[in-house]
CSV table of C-alpha atoms and ligand atoms in Angstrom, one decimal:
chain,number,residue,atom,x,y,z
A,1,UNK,CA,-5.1,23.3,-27.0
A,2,UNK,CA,-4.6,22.9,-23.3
A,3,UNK,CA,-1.4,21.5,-21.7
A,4,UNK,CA,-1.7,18.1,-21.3
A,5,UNK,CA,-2.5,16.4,-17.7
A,6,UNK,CA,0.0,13.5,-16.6
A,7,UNK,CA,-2.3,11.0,-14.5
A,8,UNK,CA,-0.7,8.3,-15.0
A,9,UNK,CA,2.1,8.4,-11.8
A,10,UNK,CA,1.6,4.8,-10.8
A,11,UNK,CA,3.2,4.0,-14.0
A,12,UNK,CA,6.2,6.0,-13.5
A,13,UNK,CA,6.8,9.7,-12.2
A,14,UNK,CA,9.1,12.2,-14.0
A,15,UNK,CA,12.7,12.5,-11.8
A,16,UNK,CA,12.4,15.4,-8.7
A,17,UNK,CA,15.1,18.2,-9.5
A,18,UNK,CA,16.9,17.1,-6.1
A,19,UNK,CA,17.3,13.6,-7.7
A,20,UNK,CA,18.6,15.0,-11.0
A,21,UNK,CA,20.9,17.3,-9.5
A,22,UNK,CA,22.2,14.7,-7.2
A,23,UNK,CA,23.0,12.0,-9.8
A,24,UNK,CA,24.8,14.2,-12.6
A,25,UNK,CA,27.9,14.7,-10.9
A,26,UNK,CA,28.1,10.2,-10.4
A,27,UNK,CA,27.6,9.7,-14.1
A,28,UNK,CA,30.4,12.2,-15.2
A,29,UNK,CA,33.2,13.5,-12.9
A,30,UNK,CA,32.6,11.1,-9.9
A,31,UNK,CA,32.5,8.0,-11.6
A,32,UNK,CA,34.2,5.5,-10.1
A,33,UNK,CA,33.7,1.4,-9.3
A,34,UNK,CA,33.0,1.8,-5.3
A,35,UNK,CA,34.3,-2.2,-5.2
A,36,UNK,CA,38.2,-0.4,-5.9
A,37,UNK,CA,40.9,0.5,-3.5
A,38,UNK,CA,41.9,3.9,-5.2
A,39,UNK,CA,40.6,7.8,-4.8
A,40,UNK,CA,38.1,7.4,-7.4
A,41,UNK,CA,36.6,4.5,-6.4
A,42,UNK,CA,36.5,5.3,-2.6
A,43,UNK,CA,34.8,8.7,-3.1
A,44,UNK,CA,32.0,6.5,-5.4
A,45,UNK,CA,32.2,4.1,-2.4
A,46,UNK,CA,30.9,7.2,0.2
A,47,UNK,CA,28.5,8.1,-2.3
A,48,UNK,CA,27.0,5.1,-2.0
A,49,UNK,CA,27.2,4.1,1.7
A,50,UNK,CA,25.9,7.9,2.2
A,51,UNK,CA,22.7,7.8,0.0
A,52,UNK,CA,22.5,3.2,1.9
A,53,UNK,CA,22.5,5.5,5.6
A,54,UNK,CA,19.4,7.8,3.5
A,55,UNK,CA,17.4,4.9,2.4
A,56,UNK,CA,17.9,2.8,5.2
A,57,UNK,CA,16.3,5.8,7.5
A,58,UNK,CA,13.7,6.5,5.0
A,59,UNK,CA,12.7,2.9,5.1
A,60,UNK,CA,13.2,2.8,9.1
A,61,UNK,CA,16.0,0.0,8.6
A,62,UNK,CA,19.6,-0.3,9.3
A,63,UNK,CA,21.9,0.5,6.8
A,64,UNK,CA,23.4,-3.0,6.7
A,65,UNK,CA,19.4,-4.4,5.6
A,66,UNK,CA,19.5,-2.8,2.6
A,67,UNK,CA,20.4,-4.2,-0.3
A,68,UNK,CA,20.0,-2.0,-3.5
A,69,UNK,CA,18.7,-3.9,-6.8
A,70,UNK,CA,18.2,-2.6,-10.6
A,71,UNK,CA,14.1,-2.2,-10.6
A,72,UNK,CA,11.2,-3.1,-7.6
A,73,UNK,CA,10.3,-6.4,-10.0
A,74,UNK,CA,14.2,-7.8,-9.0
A,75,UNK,CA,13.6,-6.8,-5.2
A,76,UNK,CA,10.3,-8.6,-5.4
A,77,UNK,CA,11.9,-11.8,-7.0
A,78,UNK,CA,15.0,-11.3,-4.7
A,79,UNK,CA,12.6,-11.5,-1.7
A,80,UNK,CA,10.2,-14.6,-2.7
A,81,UNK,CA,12.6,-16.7,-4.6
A,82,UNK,CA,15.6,-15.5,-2.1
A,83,UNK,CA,13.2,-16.8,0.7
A,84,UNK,CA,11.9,-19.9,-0.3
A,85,UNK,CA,15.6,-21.1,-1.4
A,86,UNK,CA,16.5,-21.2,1.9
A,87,UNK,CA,13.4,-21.8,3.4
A,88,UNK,CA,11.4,-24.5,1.1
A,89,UNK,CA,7.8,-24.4,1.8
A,90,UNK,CA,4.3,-22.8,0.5
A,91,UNK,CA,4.5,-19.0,-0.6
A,92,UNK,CA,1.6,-18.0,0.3
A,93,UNK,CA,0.1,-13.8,-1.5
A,94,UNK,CA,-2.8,-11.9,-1.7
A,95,UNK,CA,-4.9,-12.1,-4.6
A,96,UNK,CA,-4.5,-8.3,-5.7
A,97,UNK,CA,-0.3,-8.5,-6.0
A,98,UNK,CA,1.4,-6.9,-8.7
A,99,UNK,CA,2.8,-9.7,-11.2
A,100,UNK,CA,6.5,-9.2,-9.8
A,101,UNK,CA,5.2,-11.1,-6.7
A,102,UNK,CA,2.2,-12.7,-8.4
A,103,UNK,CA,4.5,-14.8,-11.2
A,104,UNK,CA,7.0,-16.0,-8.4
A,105,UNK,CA,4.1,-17.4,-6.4
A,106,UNK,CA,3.1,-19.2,-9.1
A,107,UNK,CA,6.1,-20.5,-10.0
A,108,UNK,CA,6.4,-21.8,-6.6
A,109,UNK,CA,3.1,-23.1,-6.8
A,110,UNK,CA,2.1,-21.2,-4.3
A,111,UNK,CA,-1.5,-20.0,-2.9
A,112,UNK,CA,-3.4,-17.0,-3.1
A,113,UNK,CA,-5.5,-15.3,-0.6
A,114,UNK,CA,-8.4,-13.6,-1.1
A,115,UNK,CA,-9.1,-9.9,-0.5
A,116,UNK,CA,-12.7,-8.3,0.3
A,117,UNK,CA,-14.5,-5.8,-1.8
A,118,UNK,CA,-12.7,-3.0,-1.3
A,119,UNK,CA,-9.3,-5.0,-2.1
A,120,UNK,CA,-8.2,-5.5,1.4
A,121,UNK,CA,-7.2,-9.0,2.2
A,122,UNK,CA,-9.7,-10.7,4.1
A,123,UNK,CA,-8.4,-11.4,7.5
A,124,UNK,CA,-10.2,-14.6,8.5
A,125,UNK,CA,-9.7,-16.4,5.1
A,126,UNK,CA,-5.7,-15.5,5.4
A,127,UNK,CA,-5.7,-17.4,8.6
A,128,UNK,CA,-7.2,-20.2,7.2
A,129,UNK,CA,-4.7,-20.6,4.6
A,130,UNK,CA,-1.7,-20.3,6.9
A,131,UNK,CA,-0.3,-23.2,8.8
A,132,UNK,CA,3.0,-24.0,9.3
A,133,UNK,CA,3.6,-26.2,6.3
A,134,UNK,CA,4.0,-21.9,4.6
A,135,UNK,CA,7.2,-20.6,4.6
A,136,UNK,CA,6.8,-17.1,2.7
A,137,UNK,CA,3.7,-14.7,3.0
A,138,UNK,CA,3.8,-11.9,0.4
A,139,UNK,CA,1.6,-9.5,0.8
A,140,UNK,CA,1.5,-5.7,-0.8
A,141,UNK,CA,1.3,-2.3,1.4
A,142,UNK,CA,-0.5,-0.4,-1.5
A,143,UNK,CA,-2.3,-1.8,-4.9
A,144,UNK,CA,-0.8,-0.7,-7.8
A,145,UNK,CA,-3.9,-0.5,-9.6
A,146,UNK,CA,-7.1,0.9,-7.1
A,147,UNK,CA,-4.4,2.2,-4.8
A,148,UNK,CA,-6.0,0.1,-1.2
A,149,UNK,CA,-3.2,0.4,1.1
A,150,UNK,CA,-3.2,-3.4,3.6
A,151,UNK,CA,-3.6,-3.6,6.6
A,152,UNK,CA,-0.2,-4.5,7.2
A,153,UNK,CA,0.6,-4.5,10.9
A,154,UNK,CA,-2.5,-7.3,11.4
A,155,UNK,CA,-1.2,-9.4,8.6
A,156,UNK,CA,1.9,-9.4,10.2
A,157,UNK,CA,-0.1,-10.3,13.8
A,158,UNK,CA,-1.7,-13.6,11.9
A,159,UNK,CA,1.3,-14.7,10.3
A,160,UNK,CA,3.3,-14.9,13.2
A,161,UNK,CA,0.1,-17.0,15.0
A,162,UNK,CA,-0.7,-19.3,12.2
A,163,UNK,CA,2.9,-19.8,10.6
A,164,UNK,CA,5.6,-18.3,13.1
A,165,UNK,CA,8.4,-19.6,10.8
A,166,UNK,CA,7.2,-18.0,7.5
A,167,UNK,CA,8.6,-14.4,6.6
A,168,UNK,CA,6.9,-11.5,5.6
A,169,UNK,CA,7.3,-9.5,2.2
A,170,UNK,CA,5.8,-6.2,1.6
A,171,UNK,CA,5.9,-4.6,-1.7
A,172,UNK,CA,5.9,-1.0,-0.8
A,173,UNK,CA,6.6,0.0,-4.1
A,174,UNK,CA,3.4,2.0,-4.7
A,175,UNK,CA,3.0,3.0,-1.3
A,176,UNK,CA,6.1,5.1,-0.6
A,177,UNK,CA,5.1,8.2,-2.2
A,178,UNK,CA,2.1,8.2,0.2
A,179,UNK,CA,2.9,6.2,3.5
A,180,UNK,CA,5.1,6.0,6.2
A,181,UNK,CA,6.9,3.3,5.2
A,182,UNK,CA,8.9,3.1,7.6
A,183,UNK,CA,6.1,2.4,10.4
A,184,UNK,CA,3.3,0.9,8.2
A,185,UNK,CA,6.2,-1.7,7.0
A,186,UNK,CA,7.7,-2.4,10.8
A,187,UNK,CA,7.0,-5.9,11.3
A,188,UNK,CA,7.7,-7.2,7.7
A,189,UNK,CA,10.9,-9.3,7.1
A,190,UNK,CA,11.2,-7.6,3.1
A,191,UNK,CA,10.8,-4.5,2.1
A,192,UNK,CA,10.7,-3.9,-1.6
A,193,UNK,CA,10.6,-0.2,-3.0
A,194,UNK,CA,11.2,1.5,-6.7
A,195,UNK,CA,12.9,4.9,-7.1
A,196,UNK,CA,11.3,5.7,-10.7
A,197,UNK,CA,7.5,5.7,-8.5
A,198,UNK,CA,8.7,8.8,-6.2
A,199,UNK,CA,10.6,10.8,-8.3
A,200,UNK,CA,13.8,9.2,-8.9
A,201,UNK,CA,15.3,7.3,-11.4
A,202,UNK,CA,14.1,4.0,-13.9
A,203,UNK,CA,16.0,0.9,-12.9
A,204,UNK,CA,16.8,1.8,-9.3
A,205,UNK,CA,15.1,-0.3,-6.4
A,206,UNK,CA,16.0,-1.1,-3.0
A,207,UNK,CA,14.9,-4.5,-0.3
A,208,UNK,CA,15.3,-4.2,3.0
A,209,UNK,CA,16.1,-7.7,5.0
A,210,UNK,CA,15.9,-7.7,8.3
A,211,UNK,CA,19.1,-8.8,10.3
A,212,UNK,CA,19.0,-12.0,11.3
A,213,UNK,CA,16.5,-13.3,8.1
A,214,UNK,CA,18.6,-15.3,5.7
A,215,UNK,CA,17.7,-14.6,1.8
A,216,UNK,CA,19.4,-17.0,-1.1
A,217,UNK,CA,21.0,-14.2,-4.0
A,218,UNK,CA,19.8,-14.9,-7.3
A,219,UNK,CA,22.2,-12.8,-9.1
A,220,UNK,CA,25.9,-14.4,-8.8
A,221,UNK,CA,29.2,-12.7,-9.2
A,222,UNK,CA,31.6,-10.4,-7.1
A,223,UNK,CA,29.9,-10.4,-3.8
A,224,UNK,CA,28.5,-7.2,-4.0
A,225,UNK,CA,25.9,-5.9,-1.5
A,226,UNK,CA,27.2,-7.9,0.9
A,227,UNK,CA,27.0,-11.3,-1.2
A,228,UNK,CA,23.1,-10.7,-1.4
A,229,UNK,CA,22.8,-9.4,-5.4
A,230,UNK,CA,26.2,-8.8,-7.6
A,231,UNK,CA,26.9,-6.6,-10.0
A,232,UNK,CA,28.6,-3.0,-10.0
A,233,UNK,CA,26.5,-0.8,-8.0
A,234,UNK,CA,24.7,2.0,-9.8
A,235,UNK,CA,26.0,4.6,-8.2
A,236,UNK,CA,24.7,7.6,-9.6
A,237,UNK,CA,20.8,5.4,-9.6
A,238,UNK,CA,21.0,5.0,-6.0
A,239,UNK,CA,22.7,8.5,-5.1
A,240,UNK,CA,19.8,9.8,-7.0
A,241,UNK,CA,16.9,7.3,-5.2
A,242,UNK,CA,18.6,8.5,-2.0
A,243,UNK,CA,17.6,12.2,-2.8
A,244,UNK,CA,13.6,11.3,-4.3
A,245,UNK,CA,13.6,9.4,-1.0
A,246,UNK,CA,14.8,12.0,1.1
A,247,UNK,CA,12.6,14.9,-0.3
A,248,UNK,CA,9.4,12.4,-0.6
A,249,UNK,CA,9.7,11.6,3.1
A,250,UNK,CA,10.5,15.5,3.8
A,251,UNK,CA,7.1,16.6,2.0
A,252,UNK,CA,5.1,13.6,2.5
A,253,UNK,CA,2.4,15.3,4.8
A,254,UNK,CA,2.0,18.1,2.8
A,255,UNK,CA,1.8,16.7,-0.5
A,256,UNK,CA,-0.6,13.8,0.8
A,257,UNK,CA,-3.2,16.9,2.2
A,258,UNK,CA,-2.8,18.8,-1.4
A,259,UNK,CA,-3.0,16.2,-4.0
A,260,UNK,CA,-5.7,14.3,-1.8
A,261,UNK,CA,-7.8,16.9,-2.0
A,262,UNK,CA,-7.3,17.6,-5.6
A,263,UNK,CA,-8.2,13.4,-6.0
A,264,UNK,CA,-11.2,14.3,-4.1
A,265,UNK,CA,-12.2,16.4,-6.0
A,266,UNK,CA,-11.3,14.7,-9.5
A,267,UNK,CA,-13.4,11.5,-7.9
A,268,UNK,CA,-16.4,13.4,-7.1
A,269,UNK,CA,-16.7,15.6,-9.9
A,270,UNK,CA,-16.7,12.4,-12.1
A,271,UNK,CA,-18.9,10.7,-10.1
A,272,UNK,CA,-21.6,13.3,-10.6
A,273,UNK,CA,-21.0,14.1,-14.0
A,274,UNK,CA,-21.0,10.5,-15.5
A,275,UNK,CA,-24.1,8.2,-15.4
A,276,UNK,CA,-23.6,5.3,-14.0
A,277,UNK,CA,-19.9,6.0,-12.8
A,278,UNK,CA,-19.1,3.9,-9.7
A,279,UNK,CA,-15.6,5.0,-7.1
A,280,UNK,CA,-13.5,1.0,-6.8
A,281,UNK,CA,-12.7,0.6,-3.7
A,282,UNK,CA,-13.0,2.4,-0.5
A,283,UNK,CA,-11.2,5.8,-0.5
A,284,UNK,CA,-10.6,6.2,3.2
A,285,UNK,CA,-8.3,3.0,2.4
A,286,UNK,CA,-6.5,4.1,-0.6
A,287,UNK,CA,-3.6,6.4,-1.4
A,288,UNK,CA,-4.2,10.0,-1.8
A,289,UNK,CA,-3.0,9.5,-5.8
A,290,UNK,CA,-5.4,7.1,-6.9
A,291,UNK,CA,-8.6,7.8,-8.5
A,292,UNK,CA,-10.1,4.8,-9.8
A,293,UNK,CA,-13.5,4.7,-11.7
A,294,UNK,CA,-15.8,2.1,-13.4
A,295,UNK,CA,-17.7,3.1,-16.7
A,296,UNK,CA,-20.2,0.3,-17.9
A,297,UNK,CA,-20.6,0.4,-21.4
A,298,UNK,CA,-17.6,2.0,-22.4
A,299,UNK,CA,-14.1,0.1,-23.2
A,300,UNK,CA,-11.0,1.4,-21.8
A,301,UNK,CA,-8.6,1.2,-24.4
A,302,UNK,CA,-11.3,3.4,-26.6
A,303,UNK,CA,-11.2,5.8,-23.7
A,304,UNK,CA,-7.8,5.8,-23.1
A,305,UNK,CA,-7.4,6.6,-27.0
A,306,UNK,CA,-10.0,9.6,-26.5
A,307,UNK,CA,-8.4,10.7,-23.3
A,308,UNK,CA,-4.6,10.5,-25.5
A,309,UNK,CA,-6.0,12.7,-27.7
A,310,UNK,CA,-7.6,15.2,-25.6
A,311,UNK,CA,-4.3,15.4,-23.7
A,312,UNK,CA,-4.8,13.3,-20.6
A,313,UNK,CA,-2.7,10.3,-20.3
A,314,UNK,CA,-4.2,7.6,-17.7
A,315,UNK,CA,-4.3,3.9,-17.4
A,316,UNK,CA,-6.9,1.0,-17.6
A,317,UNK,CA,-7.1,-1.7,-15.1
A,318,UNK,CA,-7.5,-4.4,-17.9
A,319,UNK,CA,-5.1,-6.6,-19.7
A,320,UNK,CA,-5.2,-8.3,-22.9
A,321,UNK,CA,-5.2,-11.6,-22.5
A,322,UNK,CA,-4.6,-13.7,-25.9
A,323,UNK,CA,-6.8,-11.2,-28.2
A,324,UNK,CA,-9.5,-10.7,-25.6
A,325,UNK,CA,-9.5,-7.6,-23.1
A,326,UNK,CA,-10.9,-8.9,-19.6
A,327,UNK,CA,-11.1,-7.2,-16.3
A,328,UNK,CA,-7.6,-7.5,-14.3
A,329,UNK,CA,-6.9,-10.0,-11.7
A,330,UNK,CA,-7.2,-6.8,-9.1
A,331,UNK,CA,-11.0,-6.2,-10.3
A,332,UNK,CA,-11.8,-9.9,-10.7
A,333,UNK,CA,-10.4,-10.6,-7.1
A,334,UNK,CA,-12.5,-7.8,-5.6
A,335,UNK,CA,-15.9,-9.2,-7.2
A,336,UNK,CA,-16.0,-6.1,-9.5
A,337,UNK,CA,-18.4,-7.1,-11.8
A,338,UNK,CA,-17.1,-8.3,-15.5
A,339,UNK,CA,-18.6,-5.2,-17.6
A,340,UNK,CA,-17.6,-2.6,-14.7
A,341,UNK,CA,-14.2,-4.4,-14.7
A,342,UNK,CA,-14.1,-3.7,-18.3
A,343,UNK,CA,-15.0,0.2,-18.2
A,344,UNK,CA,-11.8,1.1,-15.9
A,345,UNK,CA,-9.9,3.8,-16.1
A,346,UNK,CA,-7.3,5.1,-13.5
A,347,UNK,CA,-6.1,8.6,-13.1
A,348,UNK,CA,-3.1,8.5,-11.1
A,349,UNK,CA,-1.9,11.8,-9.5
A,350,UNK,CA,1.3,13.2,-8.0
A,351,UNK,CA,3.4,15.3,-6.2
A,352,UNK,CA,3.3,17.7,-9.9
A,353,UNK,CA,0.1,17.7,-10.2
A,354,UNK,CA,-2.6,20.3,-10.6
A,355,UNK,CA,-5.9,21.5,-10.3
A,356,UNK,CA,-5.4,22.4,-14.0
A,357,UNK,CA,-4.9,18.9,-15.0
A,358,UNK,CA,-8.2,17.9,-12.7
A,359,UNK,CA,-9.8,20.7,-15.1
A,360,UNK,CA,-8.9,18.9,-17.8
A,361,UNK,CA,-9.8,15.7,-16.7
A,362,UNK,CA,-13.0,16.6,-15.5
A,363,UNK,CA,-14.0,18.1,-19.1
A,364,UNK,CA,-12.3,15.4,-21.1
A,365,UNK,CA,-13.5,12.1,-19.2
A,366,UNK,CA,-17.4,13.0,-19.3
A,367,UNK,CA,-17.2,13.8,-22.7
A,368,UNK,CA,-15.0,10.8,-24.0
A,369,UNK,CA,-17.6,8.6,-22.0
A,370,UNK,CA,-20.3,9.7,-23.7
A,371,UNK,CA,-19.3,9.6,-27.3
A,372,UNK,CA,-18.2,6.1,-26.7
A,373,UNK,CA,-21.9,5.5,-25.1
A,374,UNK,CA,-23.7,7.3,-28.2
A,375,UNK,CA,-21.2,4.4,-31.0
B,401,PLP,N1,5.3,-3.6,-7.6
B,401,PLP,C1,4.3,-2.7,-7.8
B,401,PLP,C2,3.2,-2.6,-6.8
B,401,PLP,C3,4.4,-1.9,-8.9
B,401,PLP,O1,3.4,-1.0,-9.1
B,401,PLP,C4,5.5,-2.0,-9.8
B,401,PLP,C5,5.6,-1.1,-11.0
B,401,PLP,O2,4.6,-1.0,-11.7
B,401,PLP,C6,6.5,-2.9,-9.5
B,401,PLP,C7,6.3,-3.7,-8.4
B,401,PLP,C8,7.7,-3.1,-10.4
B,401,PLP,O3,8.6,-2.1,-10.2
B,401,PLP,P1,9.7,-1.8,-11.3
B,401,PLP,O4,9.0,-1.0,-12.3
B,401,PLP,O5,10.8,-1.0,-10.6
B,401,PLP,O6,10.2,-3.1,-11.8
């Protein structure tokens, strides 16, 4: 049996060795409250105001804009809910948002707007359903699920014409292994990142908030981070999302050119080997990670059970929904059609991965597709 192939880094990423090493040391010896006045806490407290400076470069930010929360969901919430309390209006997001931003909108009663075919918004229908009577725009810098990175710096552009006194959110959380942040995300007014996506820890996010825009905290107690979200700080988290950051932004380039090309040529190979296998999206506008594939006839979950066994571990785009499996919002909002939406599968690569694990994919997909075609 073959060593198993991890595609499933959009879910989560193992921890990079410069993120372990940095964070044992903060759970044992150095292990101190940085909100005290002694030795212990005020080496905990440089830990942390050390690894704020990292992120807040990583992110292109000032060190004072960050404000460190326990997972991207929180920094999500933080963002729209924090927002709209102090500015009430219509939250306005893209169809295609993970359900961190999605479920807030909602809960605001807020709007969707609609994305094109390859799941980036639509421009001209955006503009249409801005006007000033919107207070909050959320809109995501790469999908989660088919990996389309926004056109971020023209959503920005409309906002500011069609409803100048709304703020921008960007969920960035998928894009930072992959994009330059810190220039793609410029004009937003929130910037919400996860450290357990590039190589750092679970539990550990981060949301920038530009100086001078006023968010509402949602989590109340002693002040910390600057009165914006209490609770002790997680030193050794953020000590250890400071050095995934650091080494993600160091090999960025290089590990974009590598693993796009092994995505490449996972995509293709599956293309031409599979019958009726169709590419989502439009790869020139997607991260280099994501691989995402349509198979009509075929479930996922029964793939994803032939792929488990076979040793490759991957993700559908579908969720179950009261008993019955039905395309995701993603698919439905692109106009992928209901049984392609149903045959999804996505292999999510990473910094770790290989062209042994391609191998592998390439012999196990084909072949888990077609016994599922011959049931
Ligand atoms: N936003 C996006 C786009 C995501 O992919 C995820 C994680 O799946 C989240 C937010 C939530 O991040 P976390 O797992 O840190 O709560």
């Amino acid at each position: 049996m073959s060593v198993p192939a991890y595609l499933d880094n959009a879910a989560t990423t193992a921890m990079r060795p410069e993120a372990v090493a940095a964070m044992v040391p903060y759970l044992r010896d150095r292990f101190g409250n940085p909100s005290g006045s002694h030795a212990v806490s005020r080496e905990a407290k440089k830990a942390l105001e050390e690894a704020r400076d990292v992120v807040a470069d990583c992110l292109g930010a000032d060190a004072s804009e960050i404000v460190f929360t326990a997972s991207g969901t929180e920094a999500d919430n933080l963002a729209i809910f924090g927002a709209h309390a102090v500015r009430p209006g219509v939250v306005v997001c893209s169809a295609v948002e993970h359900h961190a931003v999605l479920h807030p909108t909602e809960i605001l009663g807020g709007a969707l707007a609609p994305v094109l075919p390859d799941g980036t918004i639509d421009l001209d229908a955006l503009r249409l359903v801005l006007g000033p009577e919107v207070s909050v725009v959320a809109v995501m810098l790469a999908n989660n699920e088919v990996g389309t990175v926004q056109p971020l710096a023209d959503v920005v552009a409309v906002v500011r014409e069609r409803a100048p006194g709304a703020v921008v959110v960007t969920d960035a959380v998928q894009a930072f292994s992959w994009v330059d942040v810190a220039a793609a995300a410029a004009g937003a007014d929130f910037v919400a990142v996860s450290a357990h996506k590039f190589g750092g820890p679970k539990g550990v996010g981060a949301l920038v908030v530009r100086r001078g825009v006023q968010v509402r905290t949602m989590i109340h107690g002693g002040g910390q981070e600057r009165d914006r979200r209490s609770g002790t700080s997680n030193v050794a988290g953020v000590v250890a999302m400071a050095a995934a950051m650091h080494a993600t932004v160091r090999d960025r380039e290089a590990t974009v050119a590598r693993v796009g090309a092994l995505r490449d040529r996972l995509a293709d190979g599956l293309l031409a080997a599979v019958e009726g296998a169709a590419e989502t999206g439009h790869r020139a506008r997607k991260v280099a990670g994501n691989c995402h594939l349509t198979f009509p006839g075929v479930e996922s979950e029964a793939l994803l059970v032939l792929l488990d066994a076979a040793g490759v571990y991957a993700a559908a785009g579908s969720a179950c929904t009261s008993g019955a499996v039905e395309p995701s919002h993603v698919l439905a909002a692109m106009g992928v059609p209901r049984e392609r939406g149903l045959g999804a599968l996505r292999l999510s690569l990473g910094p770790e991965t290989t062209d042994a694990d391609v191998d592998l994919a390439l012999a196990a997909v084909p072949e888990a597709v077609a016994r599922l075609r011959e049931e």
